[in-house]
XYZ file of C-alpha atoms in Angstrom:
577
model
C -185.759 67.215 -37.603
C -185.756 69.161 -40.784
C -184.590 66.435 -43.058
C -187.636 64.748 -41.455
C -190.256 67.426 -41.705
C -189.577 67.274 -45.768
C -190.510 63.955 -45.507
C -193.973 63.946 -43.241
C -194.645 67.808 -42.983
C -198.314 68.527 -44.866
C -198.316 64.020 -46.013
C -200.059 61.926 -43.480
C -203.357 60.849 -44.377
C -204.302 59.711 -40.682
C -203.215 60.486 -37.039
C -204.678 57.536 -34.553
C -203.660 58.203 -31.022
C -204.374 56.534 -28.139
C -202.535 58.675 -25.394
C -202.018 57.638 -21.582
C -205.938 58.219 -20.588
C -204.699 60.449 -17.185
C -206.710 58.263 -15.005
C -204.645 57.880 -11.999
C -204.199 54.176 -12.738
C -200.037 53.736 -13.116
C -199.376 51.667 -16.077
C -196.366 49.610 -16.536
C -195.564 51.251 -19.958
C -197.079 54.907 -19.092
C -196.657 57.440 -16.361
C -200.481 58.105 -16.633
C -201.529 59.845 -13.435
C -200.519 63.190 -15.009
C -202.445 66.365 -13.223
C -204.925 67.457 -15.476
C -203.976 70.706 -16.540
C -200.307 69.326 -17.212
C -201.564 66.423 -19.337
C -203.874 68.874 -21.311
C -200.426 71.429 -21.909
C -198.528 68.063 -23.077
C -201.047 67.216 -25.273
C -201.957 70.669 -26.845
C -198.269 71.246 -27.795
C -197.916 67.362 -29.287
C -201.131 68.657 -31.197
C -199.619 71.786 -32.572
C -197.058 69.547 -33.767
C -199.192 66.789 -35.385
C -201.598 69.314 -36.897
C -198.811 70.113 -39.335
C -197.865 66.646 -39.961
C -201.977 66.215 -41.303
C -202.124 66.479 -45.101
C -205.044 68.764 -46.297
C -206.944 65.992 -46.815
C -206.326 63.986 -43.479
C -208.261 63.849 -40.172
C -206.720 62.676 -36.543
C -208.678 60.449 -34.014
C -207.955 60.530 -30.329
C -208.830 57.752 -28.039
C -210.238 58.332 -24.656
C -211.829 57.236 -21.927
C -214.276 59.623 -19.880
C -211.410 61.175 -17.380
C -210.166 63.555 -20.236
C -212.796 63.228 -23.001
C -214.463 66.542 -22.442
C -211.123 69.034 -21.665
C -209.860 67.566 -24.735
C -212.409 68.146 -27.062
C -212.010 71.654 -25.971
C -208.010 71.641 -26.601
C -208.776 69.859 -30.120
C -211.213 72.452 -31.048
C -208.897 75.393 -30.148
C -206.387 73.675 -32.057
C -208.252 72.049 -34.868
C -211.304 74.543 -34.924
C -214.736 73.520 -33.845
C -215.658 73.561 -37.863
C -213.219 70.726 -38.526
C -215.043 68.465 -35.643
C -216.287 65.014 -37.202
C -217.495 62.877 -34.854
C -217.516 61.497 -31.567
C -217.292 57.898 -31.941
C -218.116 55.409 -28.960
C -216.988 51.810 -28.779
C -217.813 49.129 -26.766
C -215.071 47.834 -25.264
C -216.532 46.052 -22.370
C -217.903 42.541 -23.265
C -219.767 42.078 -19.590
C -220.486 44.217 -16.959
C -218.053 44.883 -13.614
C -219.767 44.504 -9.957
C -216.682 45.775 -8.229
C -217.590 49.306 -9.916
C -218.200 52.120 -7.355
C -221.513 53.539 -9.486
C -222.142 52.656 -12.860
C -219.817 49.986 -14.990
C -217.781 51.527 -18.338
C -218.680 49.686 -21.171
C -217.296 52.171 -23.598
C -214.463 54.678 -24.948
C -214.821 57.131 -27.488
C -213.060 58.523 -30.173
C -212.737 62.028 -31.013
C -212.576 62.883 -34.989
C -211.064 66.210 -36.342
C -210.255 66.968 -40.159
C -207.236 68.540 -41.163
C -209.619 70.920 -43.551
C -212.743 70.870 -45.785
C -211.457 68.751 -48.149
C -210.879 65.897 -45.986
C -213.304 63.156 -47.321
C -214.335 59.487 -45.502
C -214.471 56.097 -46.932
C -218.049 53.969 -46.793
C -217.974 50.876 -45.263
C -217.810 47.512 -46.877
C -221.424 46.071 -47.172
C -221.007 42.382 -44.675
C -223.011 39.517 -47.087
C -225.059 39.051 -44.257
C -226.436 43.067 -44.697
C -227.352 41.918 -48.589
C -228.950 38.541 -47.687
C -232.131 40.451 -47.437
C -231.864 41.391 -51.143
C -233.656 38.499 -53.308
C -234.510 38.290 -56.962
C -237.812 36.224 -57.140
C -238.994 37.931 -59.916
C -236.092 37.772 -62.088
C -235.625 41.411 -62.287
C -232.610 41.675 -64.887
C -231.737 44.602 -62.755
C -230.735 41.771 -60.377
C -231.343 41.644 -56.667
C -234.113 43.955 -54.706
C -236.358 44.121 -51.396
C -239.437 46.096 -50.832
C -238.515 49.935 -49.414
C -240.553 52.939 -48.104
C -241.489 55.072 -50.792
C -241.300 58.130 -48.622
C -238.893 60.159 -47.596
C -238.899 62.755 -44.237
C -239.366 66.382 -44.213
C -242.730 66.907 -45.795
C -243.132 70.635 -44.646
C -240.458 71.857 -46.956
C -241.386 69.041 -50.097
C -244.706 69.681 -50.288
C -244.834 69.360 -54.217
C -243.927 65.858 -53.076
C -247.082 65.427 -51.037
C -250.048 64.285 -53.066
C -252.325 61.630 -53.447
C -251.725 58.624 -55.725
C -255.085 56.541 -56.255
C -254.019 52.703 -55.807
C -254.961 50.708 -59.282
C -256.640 47.935 -57.438
C -258.616 49.058 -54.534
C -259.369 53.060 -55.884
C -258.150 54.377 -52.412
C -256.110 57.285 -52.269
C -252.973 57.035 -50.740
C -250.761 59.743 -49.234
C -247.043 59.592 -47.908
C -246.870 58.567 -43.966
C -247.266 61.520 -41.261
C -244.687 64.208 -42.057
C -243.289 62.603 -44.832
C -243.378 62.701 -48.802
C -242.956 60.587 -52.074
C -239.235 59.895 -52.830
C -239.467 59.725 -56.008
C -239.970 62.587 -57.875
C -243.611 63.545 -59.695
C -242.650 62.758 -63.152
C -241.395 59.738 -61.841
C -243.976 58.726 -59.632
C -246.500 59.488 -62.367
C -244.245 57.681 -65.460
C -244.212 54.151 -63.284
C -247.822 54.818 -61.951
C -248.598 54.362 -65.707
C -247.302 51.144 -66.557
C -249.638 49.943 -63.517
C -253.255 51.393 -65.459
C -253.610 54.741 -67.324
C -253.714 57.845 -64.895
C -253.958 61.311 -65.375
C -252.853 64.749 -63.344
C -255.929 66.149 -61.854
C -256.653 68.831 -58.889
C -258.966 66.972 -56.255
C -258.922 69.840 -53.688
C -257.479 67.850 -51.134
C -255.377 70.927 -49.592
C -256.649 70.458 -46.116
C -255.382 66.751 -46.272
C -252.323 67.665 -47.773
C -251.656 70.279 -45.043
C -252.802 67.075 -42.467
C -250.300 64.838 -44.147
C -247.041 67.539 -44.019
C -247.798 68.502 -40.310
C -248.639 72.653 -41.543
C -251.195 74.930 -40.822
C -253.731 74.741 -43.927
C -253.023 78.551 -44.756
C -249.236 77.296 -45.274
C -250.499 74.715 -47.834
C -249.308 74.974 -51.198
C -252.353 75.966 -52.948
C -252.721 73.172 -56.199
C -250.941 70.110 -56.186
C -251.906 67.749 -58.737
C -252.540 64.290 -57.625
C -252.175 61.201 -59.602
C -255.424 59.600 -60.988
C -256.709 56.750 -62.406
C -257.946 57.772 -66.050
C -260.136 54.868 -66.563
C -262.660 53.338 -64.817
C -261.702 51.214 -61.598
C -262.457 47.264 -63.164
C -260.415 48.134 -66.288
C -257.300 48.837 -64.438
C -257.900 46.315 -62.132
C -257.374 44.527 -65.740
C -254.295 46.175 -66.628
C -252.751 45.908 -63.024
C -253.465 42.103 -63.108
C -251.957 41.740 -66.627
C -248.497 43.440 -65.104
C -248.655 41.130 -61.707
C -248.801 37.643 -64.466
C -246.401 34.993 -63.247
C -242.673 35.140 -64.778
C -242.600 38.816 -65.808
C -240.745 41.585 -63.740
C -242.198 43.352 -61.294
C -242.319 46.800 -61.844
C -240.031 49.515 -59.763
C -243.648 50.528 -57.901
C -244.860 47.459 -55.934
C -247.910 46.558 -54.831
C -247.604 43.537 -52.210
C -250.392 40.909 -51.018
C -251.463 40.284 -54.885
C -251.319 43.488 -55.894
C -253.647 45.051 -52.573
C -250.940 45.968 -50.431
C -250.369 49.418 -50.349
C -247.270 51.196 -52.807
C -243.973 49.911 -51.639
C -240.539 50.473 -54.197
C -237.900 48.057 -55.060
C -234.825 48.970 -53.290
C -231.413 47.977 -54.718
C -228.054 46.911 -53.266
C -226.161 50.259 -52.663
C -223.085 50.398 -54.551
C -221.079 52.763 -52.419
C -221.329 51.215 -49.284
C -222.502 51.819 -45.982
C -221.584 55.344 -44.607
C -220.005 55.001 -40.833
C -221.806 55.103 -37.973
C -221.113 56.529 -34.496
C -221.598 53.459 -32.026
C -219.598 50.739 -32.668
C -220.269 47.435 -30.977
C -218.130 45.095 -30.070
C -219.487 42.294 -32.387
C -218.281 44.527 -35.202
C -214.698 45.482 -33.767
C -213.738 43.381 -31.009
C -213.318 43.971 -27.178
C -210.721 45.011 -24.931
C -210.683 41.320 -23.873
C -210.393 40.156 -27.186
C -207.386 42.692 -27.803
C -205.733 41.332 -24.848
C -206.019 37.584 -26.235
C -204.181 39.146 -29.460
C -201.534 40.139 -27.458
C -201.146 36.718 -25.047
C -201.203 34.604 -28.548
C -198.619 36.926 -29.767
C -196.531 36.708 -26.959
C -196.989 33.646 -24.536
C -196.061 34.220 -20.504
C -195.855 38.399 -21.561
C -198.022 40.689 -19.866
C -199.818 42.451 -21.739
C -200.951 46.167 -21.371
C -203.564 46.913 -19.439
C -206.108 48.849 -22.660
C -204.643 47.311 -25.556
C -206.592 47.644 -28.758
C -208.051 45.259 -30.833
C -206.604 44.770 -34.575
C -210.555 44.968 -36.079
C -211.168 48.342 -34.275
C -208.098 49.485 -36.100
C -208.750 48.415 -39.092
C -212.495 50.132 -39.483
C -210.454 53.306 -38.573
C -208.192 53.022 -41.100
C -210.627 51.436 -43.653
C -212.504 54.905 -42.891
C -209.922 57.435 -43.277
C -207.014 55.819 -45.262
C -206.701 54.244 -48.774
C -203.984 51.763 -50.183
C -200.506 53.690 -49.823
C -201.704 56.072 -47.505
C -199.034 57.820 -44.213
C -200.742 56.471 -41.374
C -198.955 57.841 -37.791
C -199.496 56.880 -34.350
C -197.297 59.108 -31.840
C -197.847 56.578 -28.584
C -196.894 53.133 -30.204
C -197.548 50.889 -27.417
C -197.932 47.400 -28.193
C -198.107 48.883 -31.966
C -201.523 47.922 -33.227
C -202.092 50.656 -35.300
C -198.528 49.934 -37.222
C -199.512 46.249 -37.109
C -203.013 46.379 -38.844
C -201.641 49.501 -41.083
C -199.146 46.911 -42.510
C -201.499 44.427 -43.408
C -203.664 47.071 -44.992
C -201.126 47.844 -47.197
C -200.676 51.304 -45.787
C -197.564 52.941 -45.093
C -196.689 53.824 -41.549
C -194.327 55.581 -38.913
C -194.746 55.194 -35.016
C -193.050 56.133 -31.666
C -192.535 54.990 -29.182
C -190.022 56.703 -25.940
C -190.300 53.450 -23.428
C -187.148 51.291 -24.659
C -188.352 48.319 -22.954
C -191.855 48.895 -24.204
C -190.440 49.383 -27.924
C -188.328 45.891 -27.605
C -190.910 43.258 -25.852
C -193.474 45.030 -27.769
C -193.760 47.582 -30.347
C -190.724 45.673 -32.778
C -191.334 42.163 -31.849
C -195.044 42.674 -32.977
C -193.912 44.359 -36.274
C -191.322 41.842 -36.664
C -194.081 39.061 -36.427
C -196.241 41.015 -38.352
C -193.580 41.193 -41.708
C -192.179 37.442 -41.074
C -195.893 35.887 -41.034
C -195.718 34.760 -37.755
C -198.672 36.562 -36.661
C -201.949 34.433 -37.550
C -204.453 36.538 -35.424
C -206.425 40.199 -36.185
C -207.394 40.862 -38.890
C -204.840 38.762 -40.994
C -208.106 36.712 -41.737
C -211.544 37.321 -41.681
C -213.880 34.854 -40.789
C -216.826 33.794 -42.999
C -219.712 35.199 -42.389
C -223.205 34.109 -41.624
C -226.068 34.357 -44.130
C -229.166 32.711 -45.392
C -228.745 29.818 -47.159
C -229.383 29.416 -50.732
C -233.090 30.330 -51.752
C -234.062 31.354 -48.264
C -235.229 34.710 -47.667
C -235.304 35.471 -44.062
C -238.317 37.585 -42.436
C -237.689 41.589 -42.429
C -236.083 42.182 -38.754
C -234.654 38.429 -38.614
C -230.468 38.463 -39.032
C -228.973 35.078 -39.980
C -227.403 35.175 -36.408
C -230.914 35.297 -35.187
C -231.734 32.814 -37.177
C -229.005 30.480 -36.616
C -229.724 31.097 -32.788
C -233.900 29.984 -33.796
C -231.897 26.862 -35.309
C -230.120 26.196 -32.152
C -232.501 26.734 -29.537
C -235.432 24.418 -31.627
C -232.767 21.795 -31.610
C -232.406 21.866 -27.857
C -236.168 21.898 -27.384
C -236.525 18.858 -29.050
C -233.289 16.842 -28.588
C -235.642 14.357 -26.412
C -238.472 14.344 -28.755
C -238.276 11.747 -31.687
C -241.701 12.404 -32.880
C -240.735 16.252 -32.742
C -238.134 15.847 -34.801
C -239.993 14.089 -37.310
C -243.190 16.792 -37.715
C -243.049 18.391 -41.221
C -243.870 21.304 -39.333
C -240.457 21.467 -37.952
C -238.583 20.272 -40.713
C -240.659 23.311 -42.096
C -239.400 25.767 -39.516
C -235.438 24.266 -39.783
C -235.475 24.618 -43.606
C -236.952 28.416 -43.610
C -234.211 29.057 -41.277
C -230.885 27.281 -42.979
C -228.506 29.080 -42.663
C -224.647 28.726 -43.865
C -221.202 30.615 -43.498
C -218.978 32.085 -46.297
C -215.433 30.544 -46.536
C -213.075 32.377 -44.819
C -210.830 35.457 -46.362
C -207.199 35.297 -46.074
C -205.736 39.126 -45.914
C -202.169 38.904 -45.332
C -199.174 36.372 -45.527
C -196.245 38.415 -44.351
C -193.749 40.723 -46.417
C -192.375 44.384 -46.317
C -190.251 45.722 -43.884
C -189.484 48.651 -41.424
C -186.837 50.887 -40.578
C -186.041 51.549 -36.958
C -184.467 55.159 -36.378
C -183.501 55.965 -32.377
C -183.389 59.733 -31.186
C -179.829 61.159 -30.285
C -179.147 61.222 -26.542
C -180.873 64.598 -24.965
C -178.604 67.582 -24.852
C -180.862 69.742 -23.172
C -183.191 69.156 -20.014
C -184.931 71.730 -17.831
C -183.362 72.047 -14.030
C -186.037 72.986 -11.888
C -183.995 74.218 -9.240
C -182.259 77.148 -11.695
C -185.835 77.153 -13.702
C -183.807 76.887 -16.898
C -182.965 74.861 -19.299
C -179.322 73.273 -18.977
C -177.152 71.280 -21.336
C -176.562 67.841 -20.488
C -173.076 65.629 -20.923
C -174.122 64.298 -24.227
C -173.947 67.562 -25.257
C -170.891 67.536 -27.402
C -169.456 67.081 -30.954
C -171.617 66.148 -33.654
C -174.891 65.005 -31.252
C -174.719 68.478 -30.356
C -174.076 69.885 -33.551
C -177.159 67.735 -34.833
C -179.440 68.818 -31.577
C -178.985 72.705 -32.465
C -179.760 72.329 -36.237
C -182.793 70.584 -35.275
C -183.977 72.587 -33.022
C -182.889 75.946 -34.745
C -184.693 74.535 -37.656
C -181.499 74.125 -40.038
C -181.185 70.807 -42.372
C -177.469 69.400 -42.007
C -174.814 69.782 -44.633
C -172.661 66.956 -46.132
C -169.257 67.354 -45.104
C -168.655 66.407 -48.836
C -170.901 69.894 -49.512
C -169.069 72.380 -47.079
C -166.224 71.656 -44.814
C -167.042 74.948 -42.861
C -170.511 75.422 -41.996
C -172.909 72.563 -40.235
C -176.504 73.627 -41.847
C -178.396 75.926 -44.239
C -181.823 76.962 -44.315
C -182.347 79.085 -47.524
C -179.826 81.895 -47.803
C -179.036 81.394 -43.901
C -175.830 79.452 -42.952
C -175.855 77.386 -39.405
C -172.428 77.225 -37.290
C -172.139 75.692 -34.071
C -169.345 76.267 -32.156
C -168.375 73.894 -29.176
C -166.293 76.578 -26.817
C -165.936 80.523 -26.944
C -167.108 82.595 -30.014
C -164.939 85.480 -30.490
C -164.891 88.402 -33.171
C -161.822 87.204 -35.023
C -163.868 84.171 -35.499
C -166.842 86.288 -36.638
C -164.466 87.830 -38.990
C -163.090 84.152 -40.681
C -166.907 83.100 -40.597
C -167.984 86.108 -42.914
C -165.551 85.486 -45.378
C -166.595 82.348 -46.435
C -170.177 83.908 -47.098
C -170.997 84.649 -50.830
C -172.875 88.021 -51.264
C -176.899 87.873 -49.901
C -175.892 85.047 -47.791
C -176.535 85.540 -43.947
C -175.163 83.937 -41.038
C -176.413 81.709 -37.384
C -173.409 81.525 -35.000
C -174.457 79.036 -32.581
C -171.829 78.796 -29.565
C -171.872 77.457 -26.188
C -169.838 80.686 -24.885
C -170.351 83.729 -26.403
C -168.155 87.086 -25.714
C -169.386 90.815 -25.108
C -169.587 92.515 -27.944
C -169.814 89.638 -30.743
C -173.520 89.774 -31.170
C -173.813 93.462 -32.195
C -170.226 93.079 -34.336
C -171.855 90.333 -36.642
C -175.163 91.961 -36.643
C -172.697 95.366 -37.642
C -170.689 93.454 -40.130
C -173.237 91.196 -41.910
C -176.998 92.589 -41.635
C -179.458 90.218 -40.539
C -176.962 87.904 -39.089
C -177.149 86.510 -35.397
C -176.038 84.699 -32.519
C -177.399 82.083 -30.392
C -176.117 81.259 -27.127
C -176.764 77.479 -26.141
C -178.446 76.423 -24.758
C -180.183 79.999 -23.139
C -180.852 81.411 -26.757
C -182.097 77.739 -28.381
C -185.441 77.510 -27.939
C -186.380 81.205 -27.765
C -185.183 81.428 -30.700
C -187.444 78.450 -32.025
C -190.077 79.891 -31.044
C -189.573 83.106 -33.163
C -188.888 81.405 -36.162
C -192.436 79.603 -35.751
C -194.731 82.663 -35.970
């Protein structure tokens, strides 16, 4: 409808669709066994409409399994352009294998992500507390917690000025970046930071062969002269300066030498302020799985047979976190159990959703959203469970997560359960203390509120009759229902009777008149008299006498007659071009 088009066209930030997968399975809520070409045609036609709805910075996420994934990607390339492909995300939907599989047990679905244009920007994900727990501040650095990190970066062949030797201030050895890597920091910054350990100078050491080896390029391709950062004082003197830097109580410098100053150069890495770049592999430990989604529905609707393939709220939460902000508009054109709108409501997004199956709408879609609004949905993303993190003053070894530490403690307790002496052993106590973890507090994200409006489709005025191979009118095609359907299909916003009691719609300087019956030359004359200078007429009638089309074009240039229903859809295609 044009009235709705004005409200939503070009304004939707995210479209998430979870269409029937066309897997030859028959779901209670979907006709999911369509022939491939029919399914793809059905989806392409809808994609073309959805593209118009997206804002210039919007994106569409299409949830699929293996059956149509490769074909759908070709269709998405056609509609949105291959240059607007963003990612193919793999969601680990299974939490266990299936021994009844013919060949392989399928673990994943995919989400194909396309942007409307280059104006699309994604959001980074919040960093979990567990990820930040590896950062500590043992030296009371005023800049805050840090962790040791590699001082090297990849792509040495294209960054040869960043490949050079640095002389160790304690051992005197020449340090180079790792193979095929370069130093991460600019040479001027590296020189400035190294000069805080001892006195340094830039010096040509004639190491072109070594630099070529590190860079992975032929010697003749290595840069001629890249100065090394070398000590400008005797090694003994440099050691004294370095030991002073390592005095207890002083913050360590940005370039760190572990093992009491004897280790290889490292750098301090701070907690990133911009969050995490999303990855394309989404394990169910992060976003739940199909079994978890079914449990969410069972908890909402006890005793009701759930959908075969519902999606968990945490999965949709991640989609919305990456692609939308507060107040943005989200569309789901295949509502089903309506996870998308439920999560959007809880996250403060605006949403529109569509469901054609009346039973599904009443039992699941509307009922679920009512529970969300009325604070009767305690599951899903309503609350966030506390994260497991290292206990205060505990620094877990690199590569050991808080979950690993908790499992270790659990296993250790089981092993010594019947060993009273082992429980008292100082070494066991020390291990437990070193692996001690705790949980952060649970966070309540949603307490109900807001609301929604339900809009019902008008009865269908037109249908396709395969026996006649043409579009025909239905018994409902009468009165105001017919007027509204014709106006919508021809792209005319309706006029209120208070504004115009003769015509039904207006688009610019063109007026619409719908006649349920026969249109005549006399009727054309009466209508044309009501037109202002410069206005044209589209006259839609269920019966058109010979000569009326030509007569209207003659008496009012630019006007035309549309026979209902034969000409309606042909006219629609013409006006869309």
